[in-house]
Tab-separated table of C-alpha atoms and ligand atoms in Angstrom:
chain	number	residue	atom	x	y	z
F	1	MET	CA	0.000	0.000	0.000
F	2	ALA	CA	1.270	3.473	-0.852
F	3	ARG	CA	2.459	5.577	2.054
F	4	GLN	CA	0.268	8.642	2.600
F	5	PHE	CA	2.148	11.891	1.980
F	6	PHE	CA	2.668	13.756	5.267
F	7	VAL	CA	3.439	17.430	5.886
F	8	GLY	CA	4.081	18.924	9.318
F	9	GLY	CA	4.333	22.639	10.020
F	10	ASN	CA	6.669	23.146	12.970
F	11	LEU	CA	5.990	26.701	14.121
F	12	LYS	CA	8.698	26.392	16.814
F	13	MET	CA	8.558	29.439	19.153
F	14	ASN	CA	6.894	31.549	16.408
F	15	PRO	CA	5.141	33.781	15.545
F	16	ASP	CA	5.018	36.264	18.412
F	17	THR	CA	1.351	37.002	18.791
F	18	VAL	CA	-1.938	35.190	19.118
F	19	ALA	CA	-3.273	37.280	16.236
F	20	ALA	CA	-0.455	36.140	13.944
F	21	LYS	CA	-1.118	32.508	14.797
F	22	VAL	CA	-4.829	32.834	14.205
F	23	ALA	CA	-4.124	34.503	10.843
F	24	LEU	CA	-1.839	31.638	9.904
F	25	ILE	CA	-4.475	29.024	10.743
F	26	LYS	CA	-7.133	31.005	8.893
F	27	ALA	CA	-4.949	31.059	5.773
F	28	ILE	CA	-4.575	27.291	5.974
F	29	ASN	CA	-8.306	26.890	6.554
F	30	VAL	CA	-9.265	28.672	3.345
F	31	ALA	CA	-6.509	27.186	1.175
F	32	ASP	CA	-7.208	24.625	-1.497
F	33	LEU	CA	-5.245	21.697	-0.054
F	34	ASP	CA	-4.477	18.309	-1.554
F	35	PRO	CA	-6.867	16.030	0.361
F	36	THR	CA	-4.483	13.089	0.008
F	37	THR	CA	-1.830	14.801	2.159
F	38	GLU	CA	-1.947	14.289	5.916
F	39	LEU	CA	-1.390	17.748	7.406
F	40	VAL	CA	-0.260	18.443	10.959
F	41	ILE	CA	0.381	21.870	12.510
F	42	SER	CA	2.569	22.169	15.576
F	43	PRO	CA	2.256	25.409	17.556
F	44	PRO	CA	3.862	26.256	20.913
F	45	THR	CA	2.178	24.447	23.829
F	46	ILE	CA	0.156	27.416	25.055
F	47	TYR	CA	-1.681	27.596	21.708
F	48	LEU	CA	-2.434	23.890	21.225
F	49	LEU	CA	-6.038	23.990	22.433
F	50	PRO	CA	-7.241	27.296	20.950
F	51	LEU	CA	-5.682	26.536	17.560
F	52	LYS	CA	-7.089	23.007	17.575
F	53	ASP	CA	-10.542	24.538	17.961
F	54	ILE	CA	-10.197	26.737	14.885
F	55	LEU	CA	-8.076	24.514	12.603
F	56	ARG	CA	-9.898	22.875	9.683
F	57	LYS	CA	-11.059	19.407	10.644
F	58	ASP	CA	-9.090	17.596	7.939
F	59	ALA	CA	-5.829	18.766	9.561
F	60	LYS	CA	-4.376	17.831	12.946
F	61	ILE	CA	-2.522	19.576	15.756
F	62	ALA	CA	0.808	18.354	17.163
F	63	ALA	CA	2.704	19.271	20.315
F	64	GLN	CA	6.379	20.172	19.875
F	65	ASN	CA	7.508	18.110	22.847
F	66	CYS	CA	6.295	16.239	25.911
F	67	TYR	CA	7.712	14.606	29.036
F	68	PHE	CA	7.558	10.882	29.732
F	69	LYS	CA	5.773	10.952	33.117
F	70	ASP	CA	1.993	11.162	33.391
F	71	SER	CA	1.877	13.744	36.179
F	72	GLY	CA	3.816	15.082	39.141
F	73	ALA	CA	6.375	17.667	40.172
F	74	PHE	CA	7.922	18.451	36.776
F	75	THR	CA	7.689	22.217	36.481
F	76	GLY	CA	7.395	23.454	32.929
F	77	GLU	CA	6.634	20.092	31.377
F	78	ILE	CA	3.541	18.671	29.703
F	79	SER	CA	2.659	14.988	29.838
F	80	PRO	CA	1.442	12.552	27.205
F	81	ALA	CA	-1.588	11.967	29.468
F	82	GLN	CA	-2.395	15.685	29.304
F	83	LEU	CA	-1.973	15.733	25.527
F	84	ALA	CA	-4.292	12.752	25.256
F	85	ASP	CA	-6.840	14.423	27.531
F	86	ALA	CA	-6.692	17.523	25.317
F	87	GLU	CA	-7.131	15.291	22.252
F	88	ILE	CA	-3.840	16.349	20.681
F	89	PRO	CA	-3.102	13.414	18.371
F	90	PHE	CA	0.579	14.040	17.518
F	91	VAL	CA	3.804	15.100	19.197
F	92	ILE	CA	7.194	15.980	17.680
F	93	LEU	CA	9.991	14.276	19.624
F	94	GLY	CA	13.762	14.371	19.307
F	95	HIS	CA	13.971	17.556	17.268
F	96	SER	CA	17.612	18.577	16.925
F	97	GLU	CA	16.894	21.799	18.819
F	98	ARG	CA	15.682	19.669	21.748
F	99	ARG	CA	18.682	17.362	21.462
F	100	THR	CA	21.215	20.173	21.190
F	101	LEU	CA	19.849	23.072	23.253
F	102	PHE	CA	18.004	21.012	25.864
F	103	HIS	CA	20.408	18.074	26.040
F	104	GLU	CA	17.926	15.322	25.210
F	105	THR	CA	19.701	12.049	24.607
F	106	SER	CA	18.423	9.396	22.230
F	107	GLU	CA	17.493	7.344	25.318
F	108	ILE	CA	15.325	10.176	26.662
F	109	VAL	CA	13.730	10.600	23.234
F	110	ALA	CA	13.011	6.865	23.154
F	111	THR	CA	11.448	6.932	26.632
F	112	LYS	CA	9.274	9.885	25.604
F	113	THR	CA	8.278	8.076	22.419
F	114	ARG	CA	7.218	5.006	24.398
F	115	ALA	CA	5.239	7.184	26.842
F	116	ALA	CA	3.456	9.064	24.040
F	117	LEU	CA	2.509	5.841	22.244
F	118	ASP	CA	1.209	4.390	25.503
F	119	LYS	CA	-1.288	7.254	25.586
F	120	GLY	CA	-2.280	6.745	21.951
F	121	ILE	CA	-0.371	9.755	20.648
F	122	SER	CA	1.417	9.463	17.307
F	123	VAL	CA	5.034	10.604	17.161
F	124	ILE	CA	6.996	12.584	14.596
F	125	LEU	CA	10.410	11.228	15.520
F	126	CYS	CA	13.268	13.478	14.388
F	127	ILE	CA	16.760	12.237	13.654
F	128	GLY	CA	19.701	13.629	11.716
F	129	GLU	CA	23.418	14.274	11.591
F	130	THR	CA	25.507	17.413	12.015
F	131	LEU	CA	27.705	18.756	9.220
F	132	ALA	CA	30.851	17.422	10.903
F	133	GLN	CA	29.275	13.966	11.140
F	134	ARG	CA	28.249	14.035	7.462
F	135	GLU	CA	31.718	15.142	6.414
F	136	ALA	CA	33.222	12.337	8.502
F	137	GLY	CA	31.021	9.829	6.632
F	138	GLU	CA	29.037	9.056	9.792
F	139	THR	CA	25.524	9.925	8.594
F	140	ALA	CA	24.138	6.388	8.608
F	141	LYS	CA	25.828	5.537	11.888
F	142	VAL	CA	24.382	8.635	13.600
F	143	ASN	CA	20.857	8.061	12.306
F	144	GLU	CA	20.973	4.433	13.360
F	145	ALA	CA	22.296	5.306	16.822
F	146	GLN	CA	19.402	7.761	17.247
F	147	LEU	CA	16.874	5.144	16.120
F	148	GLU	CA	18.213	2.170	18.080
F	149	PRO	CA	16.956	3.104	21.581
F	150	VAL	CA	13.504	3.734	20.067
F	151	ILE	CA	13.539	0.402	18.251
F	152	ASP	CA	14.417	-1.293	21.547
F	153	LEU	CA	11.318	0.100	23.266
F	154	LEU	CA	8.764	-0.371	20.469
F	155	LYS	CA	6.710	-3.345	19.375
F	156	GLU	CA	6.314	-3.914	15.672
F	157	SER	CA	2.685	-2.740	15.828
F	158	ASP	CA	3.731	0.604	17.385
F	159	TRP	CA	5.385	1.694	14.151
F	160	SER	CA	2.065	2.535	12.499
F	161	LYS	CA	1.990	5.555	14.839
F	162	ILE	CA	5.508	6.763	14.036
F	163	VAL	CA	6.573	9.178	11.310
F	164	VAL	CA	10.362	9.392	11.042
F	165	ALA	CA	11.576	12.904	10.193
F	166	TYR	CA	15.074	12.926	8.751
F	167	GLU	CA	16.402	16.405	9.425
F	168	PRO	CA	20.098	16.997	8.784
F	169	VAL	CA	21.111	19.515	11.454
F	170	TRP	CA	23.122	21.516	8.921
F	171	ALA	CA	19.992	22.095	6.838
F	172	ILE	CA	17.663	23.231	9.634
F	173	GLY	CA	16.945	26.945	9.470
F	174	THR	CA	20.068	27.552	7.388
F	175	GLY	CA	18.579	27.905	3.914
F	176	LYS	CA	20.904	25.065	2.910
F	177	VAL	CA	18.650	22.243	1.757
F	178	ALA	CA	19.926	18.698	1.235
F	179	THR	CA	20.305	17.840	-2.432
F	180	SER	CA	17.842	15.345	-3.865
F	181	GLN	CA	20.635	12.809	-3.958
F	182	GLN	CA	21.544	13.363	-0.299
F	183	ALA	CA	17.920	13.195	0.867
F	184	GLN	CA	17.088	10.119	-1.203
F	185	ASP	CA	20.285	8.211	-0.356
F	186	THR	CA	20.006	8.903	3.364
F	187	GLN	CA	16.303	8.119	3.589
F	188	LYS	CA	16.791	4.928	1.601
F	189	ASP	CA	19.471	3.930	4.118
F	190	ILE	CA	17.122	4.706	7.022
F	191	ARG	CA	14.437	2.523	5.439
F	192	ALA	CA	16.942	-0.291	4.881
F	193	PHE	CA	17.969	-0.033	8.512
F	194	LEU	CA	14.329	-0.241	9.664
F	195	SER	CA	13.916	-3.299	7.478
F	196	LYS	CA	16.853	-5.008	9.148
F	197	ALA	CA	16.309	-3.772	12.712
F	198	VAL	CA	12.490	-3.965	12.856
F	199	SER	CA	10.964	-5.717	9.837
F	200	PRO	CA	10.586	-5.338	6.057
F	201	ALA	CA	6.867	-4.631	6.550
F	202	VAL	CA	7.536	-1.767	8.963
F	203	ALA	CA	10.211	-0.339	6.657
F	204	GLU	CA	7.764	-0.431	3.764
F	205	SER	CA	4.871	1.213	5.598
F	206	THR	CA	6.624	3.808	7.788
F	207	ARG	CA	6.585	7.361	6.481
F	208	ILE	CA	10.078	8.902	6.356
F	209	ILE	CA	9.802	12.631	5.802
F	210	TYR	CA	12.511	15.186	5.131
F	211	GLY	CA	13.084	18.431	7.045
F	212	GLY	CA	15.617	21.227	6.660
F	213	SER	CA	15.049	24.429	4.683
F	214	VAL	CA	12.147	23.034	2.674
F	215	ASN	CA	10.395	25.860	0.837
F	216	GLY	CA	7.932	26.534	-1.934
F	217	SER	CA	10.635	26.279	-4.600
F	218	ASN	CA	12.466	23.103	-3.619
F	219	CYS	CA	9.538	20.993	-2.358
F	220	LYS	CA	8.321	19.680	-5.740
F	221	GLU	CA	11.608	18.071	-6.644
F	222	LEU	CA	12.093	16.555	-3.192
F	223	ALA	CA	8.506	15.265	-3.113
F	224	LYS	CA	9.198	13.134	-6.194
F	225	LEU	CA	11.903	11.093	-4.458
F	226	PRO	CA	10.838	7.514	-3.769
F	227	ASP	CA	11.925	7.500	-0.110
F	228	VAL	CA	10.718	11.011	0.751
F	229	ASP	CA	7.153	10.661	2.053
F	230	GLY	CA	6.623	14.282	2.974
F	231	PHE	CA	8.159	17.147	4.933
F	232	LEU	CA	8.633	18.706	8.327
F	233	VAL	CA	8.718	22.432	7.700
F	234	GLY	CA	9.974	25.167	10.022
F	235	GLY	CA	10.523	28.639	8.584
F	236	ALA	CA	8.358	28.210	5.490
F	237	SER	CA	5.403	26.981	7.569
F	238	LEU	CA	4.958	30.601	8.659
F	239	LYS	CA	4.663	31.834	5.063
F	240	PRO	CA	2.026	31.607	2.328
F	241	GLU	CA	4.278	29.193	0.390
F	242	PHE	CA	3.447	26.533	3.011
F	243	VAL	CA	0.333	25.769	0.956
F	244	ASP	CA	2.565	24.875	-2.031
F	245	ILE	CA	4.530	22.506	0.198
F	246	VAL	CA	1.360	20.801	1.448
F	247	ASN	CA	0.332	20.418	-2.204
F	248	SER	CA	3.758	19.359	-3.492
F	249	ASN	CA	2.768	15.736	-3.936
F	250	LYS	CA	0.087	16.638	-6.506
F	251	VAL	CA	0.948	15.219	-9.900
Y	1	PGA	P1	13.411	24.750	8.686
Y	1	PGA	O1	13.153	23.853	10.001
Y	1	PGA	O2	12.359	24.342	7.689
Y	1	PGA	O3	13.253	26.158	9.163
Y	1	PGA	O4	14.794	24.427	8.211
Y	1	PGA	C1	12.788	22.516	9.897
Y	1	PGA	C2	12.598	21.932	11.267
Y	1	PGA	O5	13.323	22.302	12.186
Y	1	PGA	O6	11.702	21.080	11.470
């Protein structure tokens, strides 16, 4: 079965005002979107519920992070149980900004992934190498090391609720997009690894999306690649061209 094209808009800690966020959602609501694309919008935590209420019903809301405990004395955190209670169906985990700035290890990301799945929340699981690691020829090794702790904690059936986002750190927010060759080769390797480490069926059905400076001009070419099943979009998700990215899988 063909993998459904998936586009996530990662708003990060943007834009600054409630009004700007509402305007962004309203623009998405009136846009003519490819109905075959699964669309997920990920605002900062404080806006999850109000934006969920106004977002078109054929799109979904995602949290940008969560903790792995259900409740307790964890100031500043939000739990998978709370996301489930708020009917937030997706969470982004392991984004490179979380790994780098907030020191999340692959083991922590795996524990969070397990906790989110246990509450029925689907996970956009981000992995990717730095420029130094790519230049040292370590891309596959790094991606596999980031996936391994997750693989250890998941059952085969859990993978239907995982979207893997390959996001080379050097391409995130830099305007430097991976070439088609780099994206395809790396994502093919990730799929081959899933086949070996989990199962051929999981490798075949799991969406592997690309993230890192995707915009309205480069999305069409990337969308054609056989192992690119969609995008996780930062900067361009705040702009009108986001609609072109959502529609980039249209033939
Ligand atoms: P970018 O961010 O599109 O601004 O490069 C992508 C991401 O961090 O998910």
